[in-house]
Amino acid sequence: MAKFYENEKSETNKKSDLRIKAIENGTVIDHIPCGQAFNVLKIMGINENFKKTVSFVMNAVGSRGGKDVVKIEGMELTEKQVAAISLIAPNATVNIIRDYNVISKTQIKTPNEIHGIIKCINPNCITNSKEPIQTSFKVESESYDESILRCKYCDSIISDDIVKHLF
Amino acid sequence: MKLNHMLSTKDFSRKQIDSILSLAEKFEPVALREKRCNILDGKILSLLFFEPSTRTKMSFETAMLRLGGKVIDMGSIETSSVMKGESLADTVRVVSSYADSIVLRHPKEGAAFMASEFSTVPIINAGDGAGHHPTQTLLDLHTIRRESKLDGLTITLAGDLKYGRTVHSLCYALSHYNARINLASPPELVLPDRIIQDLKNRGIKVTKFDTLENAVKDSDVLYMTRIQRERFPDPAEYNKVSKEMRVTLKLLENCKPDMKVMHPLPRVDEIEPEVDKTPHACYFKQAFYGIPVRMAVLVMAMEEKYGKVL
């Protein structure tokens, strides 16, 4: 498992490929569709107040074509964050780094249903009132770029700019 | 135990719809007071109406009483715990311990679905905002089945096709019966594209017409809906549109002799009163069919052995 990261380290040692410094402990999210790195950071709640090292590459040339890559020192993803990232980056991989080694590499899987992450687009949906429920969406289709979500309560569809509807 | 909630007809199969309509037909003599039936004797139905209603509420009450059951009513929200800030979830939890089934009308979309998650008795959706109103859809289908034909039907949907939830639900239900759907509405109130696309994906032929006159020519049913004045900021524009979208004796001269005119009621100006006397008028019968259809729905919700009734 560590081999993946060692390869990456050796790549970063080549001057021509040098892009991002390796991280000691944290998370590397790879194979993000081009242009979605900022949205991944938003999902992870990373803003100007975040104090640890964050680095990312946009429009990198990978084996599967163009991609964005995000590396965050000292942070691992929660289950909810992984589900949210899967909506905008269904083919991303999450690598957990400990002591410069990749201890796990997981292909993100888009769940069939998403709970409590996205706010319903319909202001008149029962989930947008003071009821003791969390939002729930069926993931109707997933493309390389983004998924289509259908509210389980009111049938409204969210297909564009899903990140805009994150809680 | 799985409860027989009635939340939407969107995901109903043709077989499910047909079985409800067949049961409704069996209840017609009871609704007409020709026959007595006490199948729901000892059962209590609770009415939770968070929005005004005349026909839906009274027809549920009538259906329950004619089947020997009793009705309890939350009354107006001004006199209920809702005014104290109680959530719908809590109201439903409490009332489901009082009654054998709950009929719910609520202004928020998805309210009935949420209620079904908290209730220990079947929830019957009597309208949730712009969402679903399944018993209206079923009574529309029942009317078409009894007064015209469901299979191979050509229907014109006219009026407010954008906001009218009854036409939206009816469209989906008709897709089981290979219907041809003609659309006639003002440009501001056209059927949403996503519904047209859904219908086309289900193999339904949908045609848009510029005028009501052209749309009804080959129709078996004209389903008229009310255009609400408040949809038009300019009163002159409303007057123009409501004049164009009006069922008149002149319009009926060019339609099939057995074409039926339906309307979910209440109507305002969209059907001139002279039409009531013609054999085309079907809207009052449609309102009556609400009783046997709601009888069928109540029995299916509360009586496990409903297959053996009558």
Tab-separated table of C-alpha atoms in Angstrom, chain A residues 5-80:
chain	number	residue	atom	x	y	z
A	5	TYR	CA	2.897	7.180	-2.087
A	6	GLU	CA	6.563	6.315	-2.409
A	7	ASN	CA	6.119	6.558	-6.158
A	8	GLU	CA	4.432	9.879	-5.697
A	9	LYS	CA	7.319	11.049	-3.519
A	10	SER	CA	9.845	10.021	-6.087
A	11	GLU	CA	7.837	11.831	-8.740
A	12	THR	CA	7.890	15.004	-6.742
A	13	ASN	CA	11.659	14.692	-6.580
A	14	LYS	CA	11.882	15.052	-10.328
A	15	LYS	CA	12.251	18.754	-10.951
A	16	SER	CA	10.147	18.630	-14.110
A	17	ASP	CA	7.179	17.118	-12.177
A	18	LEU	CA	7.565	19.011	-8.935
A	19	ARG	CA	4.195	20.354	-7.888
A	20	ILE	CA	3.211	19.553	-4.303
A	21	LYS	CA	5.234	18.832	-1.242
A	22	ALA	CA	4.480	15.474	0.395
A	23	ILE	CA	2.427	15.529	3.604
A	24	GLU	CA	3.300	13.690	6.789
A	25	ASN	CA	-0.179	12.908	8.102
A	26	GLY	CA	-3.487	13.700	6.453
A	27	THR	CA	-5.503	13.085	3.318
A	28	VAL	CA	-4.852	13.187	-0.402
A	29	ILE	CA	-7.897	13.348	-2.637
A	30	ASP	CA	-6.972	12.396	-6.158
A	31	HIS	CA	-8.812	12.166	-9.493
A	32	ILE	CA	-11.093	15.110	-8.789
A	33	PRO	CA	-12.669	16.434	-12.016
A	34	CYS	CA	-10.906	19.568	-13.277
A	35	GLY	CA	-12.173	22.704	-11.588
A	36	GLN	CA	-13.754	20.984	-8.569
A	37	ALA	CA	-10.804	21.324	-6.136
A	38	PHE	CA	-12.233	24.510	-4.598
A	39	ASN	CA	-15.564	22.805	-4.057
A	40	VAL	CA	-13.872	19.856	-2.354
A	41	LEU	CA	-12.190	22.319	0.021
A	42	LYS	CA	-15.574	23.921	0.652
A	43	ILE	CA	-17.107	20.537	1.507
A	44	MET	CA	-14.254	19.937	3.941
A	45	GLY	CA	-14.940	23.243	5.606
A	46	ILE	CA	-11.536	24.614	4.742
A	47	ASN	CA	-11.464	28.384	4.665
A	48	GLU	CA	-9.141	31.255	5.546
A	49	ASN	CA	-9.211	30.214	9.220
A	50	PHE	CA	-7.782	26.745	8.557
A	51	LYS	CA	-4.256	26.732	10.044
A	52	LYS	CA	-2.694	23.546	8.656
A	53	THR	CA	-1.034	22.984	5.304
A	54	VAL	CA	-3.332	22.633	2.337
A	55	SER	CA	-2.056	22.244	-1.185
A	56	PHE	CA	-3.767	21.464	-4.427
A	57	VAL	CA	-3.132	21.070	-8.103
A	58	MET	CA	-5.648	22.018	-10.721
A	59	ASN	CA	-5.725	20.651	-14.244
A	60	ALA	CA	-2.916	18.179	-13.622
A	61	VAL	CA	-2.279	15.608	-16.341
A	62	GLY	CA	-2.950	12.174	-14.888
A	63	SER	CA	-3.116	8.704	-16.386
A	64	ARG	CA	-6.885	9.167	-16.907
A	65	GLY	CA	-6.631	12.690	-18.334
A	66	GLY	CA	-6.988	16.035	-16.575
A	67	LYS	CA	-7.672	16.121	-12.857
A	68	ASP	CA	-7.437	18.168	-9.679
A	69	VAL	CA	-5.657	16.879	-6.575
A	70	VAL	CA	-6.066	18.125	-2.990
A	71	LYS	CA	-3.696	17.402	-0.088
A	72	ILE	CA	-4.535	18.357	3.467
A	73	GLU	CA	-2.224	18.002	6.408
A	74	GLY	CA	-3.668	16.710	9.685
A	75	MET	CA	-7.218	16.054	8.575
A	76	GLU	CA	-9.193	12.950	7.696
A	77	LEU	CA	-12.602	12.918	6.041
A	78	THR	CA	-15.832	12.128	7.812
A	79	GLU	CA	-18.362	9.775	6.234
A	80	LYS	CA	-20.626	12.724	5.410
